[in-house]
């Protein structure tokens, strides 16, 4: 039945390109061991204080030995496009959300959500990141005062 449905979709000219592209992306995200998609993370994007789901695709080190990760941030609802960010490892917030669940959330534009406990973990991780940044900013702002 699935093969028959696919054969119908691949016969329609405009639908064929969209279906094949979406199918490749879905397969790449649902088979992380085969494709190298390692885990789901939160990254600050498109600006500080806003977080998006991203997928770690690779990790490397720069010439100083500082760890960097490649994070693919897909656009909703079409995850065949997105942004590749190369960010310091400490700037990503790791999650326990399975890759396929995160992809479902992206494809549905948030209509299909991850499990409630995973959402609570995402919110808590984002809040901890905000508190950490606020604490660091406060320490810099207050810093040592010059002696008179």
XYZ file of C-alpha atoms in Angstrom:
148
model
C 0.000 0.000 0.000
C 2.836 2.407 0.891
C 4.747 1.537 -2.288
C 1.605 2.129 -4.368
C 1.048 5.518 -2.701
C 4.658 6.513 -3.331
C 4.419 5.495 -6.971
C 1.365 7.751 -7.368
C 3.138 10.694 -5.733
C 6.223 10.309 -7.904
C 4.122 10.531 -11.079
C 2.794 14.037 -10.386
C 5.414 16.526 -11.700
C 5.305 19.256 -9.016
C 4.570 16.899 -6.149
C 7.407 14.568 -7.189
C 10.189 17.088 -6.401
C 8.638 18.117 -3.092
C 7.919 14.543 -2.022
C 11.391 13.257 -2.895
C 13.087 16.172 -1.072
C 10.967 15.810 2.047
C 11.400 12.036 2.007
C 15.212 12.377 1.900
C 15.251 14.804 4.814
C 12.869 12.697 6.886
C 14.951 9.581 6.223
C 18.174 11.382 7.111
C 16.780 12.596 10.424
C 15.115 9.319 11.378
C 18.250 7.264 10.775
C 20.894 9.285 12.665
C 23.423 6.464 12.922
C 23.575 6.194 9.157
C 23.684 9.916 8.363
C 25.658 11.445 11.216
C 22.854 13.497 12.834
C 23.890 13.084 16.419
C 21.394 14.828 18.677
C 18.815 17.561 19.132
C 19.973 20.784 20.760
C 18.728 24.299 21.413
C 20.702 27.180 19.948
C 20.182 30.894 20.296
C 18.815 31.933 16.928
C 17.935 34.285 15.254
C 18.933 36.536 18.147
C 20.069 36.353 21.748
C 17.309 35.126 24.063
C 15.400 33.210 21.365
C 16.000 29.474 21.031
C 15.437 27.112 18.107
C 15.732 23.377 17.767
C 18.847 22.314 15.920
C 20.508 19.065 14.972
C 24.197 18.453 15.635
C 25.724 17.122 12.431
C 29.403 17.141 13.294
C 31.938 18.270 15.893
C 35.458 19.579 15.426
C 38.117 21.695 17.119
C 39.691 24.934 15.979
C 43.444 25.565 15.928
C 43.424 26.444 19.631
C 41.702 23.173 20.552
C 38.372 24.864 21.290
C 35.444 22.472 20.544
C 33.004 23.575 17.843
C 29.815 21.853 16.698
C 28.010 22.062 13.372
C 24.320 22.626 14.049
C 21.698 22.448 11.319
C 18.714 24.656 12.196
C 15.820 23.665 9.891
C 13.092 26.060 8.850
C 9.456 25.200 9.541
C 7.471 23.663 7.949
C 9.973 22.791 5.192
C 13.039 21.228 6.816
C 14.764 20.805 3.450
C 16.039 24.339 3.987
C 17.627 25.858 7.024
C 20.788 27.321 8.458
C 24.111 25.715 9.266
C 25.728 27.249 12.318
C 29.208 26.483 13.558
C 29.123 27.349 17.244
C 31.236 26.761 20.337
C 30.119 23.592 22.086
C 29.300 25.460 25.285
C 26.758 27.620 23.407
C 24.424 24.709 22.645
C 21.865 23.391 25.110
C 21.693 19.608 24.855
C 18.272 17.940 25.019
C 16.915 14.440 25.428
C 14.420 14.907 22.579
C 14.655 12.121 19.982
C 15.595 13.320 16.476
C 12.389 12.012 14.877
C 10.202 13.768 17.481
C 11.984 17.078 16.910
C 11.636 16.700 13.145
C 7.895 16.053 13.498
C 7.624 19.253 15.499
C 9.467 21.233 12.808
C 7.512 19.757 9.871
C 4.187 20.443 11.599
C 5.270 24.016 12.475
C 4.837 23.147 16.146
C 1.356 21.679 15.737
C 2.671 18.227 16.661
C 4.695 18.777 19.780
C 7.277 16.707 21.572
C 6.326 14.865 24.736
C 5.309 17.038 27.660
C 8.314 16.027 29.764
C 10.641 16.962 26.891
C 8.975 20.382 26.548
C 9.476 20.949 30.270
C 13.168 20.045 29.885
C 13.510 22.421 26.908
C 11.929 25.282 28.846
C 14.062 24.580 31.910
C 17.243 24.437 29.799
C 16.406 27.768 28.142
C 15.627 29.358 31.529
C 18.902 28.093 33.015
C 20.779 29.514 30.032
C 19.094 32.896 30.530
C 19.863 32.915 34.261
C 23.473 31.943 33.570
C 23.843 34.754 31.030
C 22.231 37.252 33.392
C 24.563 36.170 36.182
C 27.644 36.538 33.974
C 26.450 39.900 32.696
C 25.829 41.094 36.260
C 29.283 39.954 37.355
C 30.868 41.869 34.491
C 28.735 44.947 35.159
C 29.448 44.904 38.886
C 33.063 43.728 38.454
C 35.805 44.839 40.793
C 35.544 48.488 41.689
C 38.584 50.695 41.504
C 40.107 51.583 44.864
C 40.026 55.278 45.705
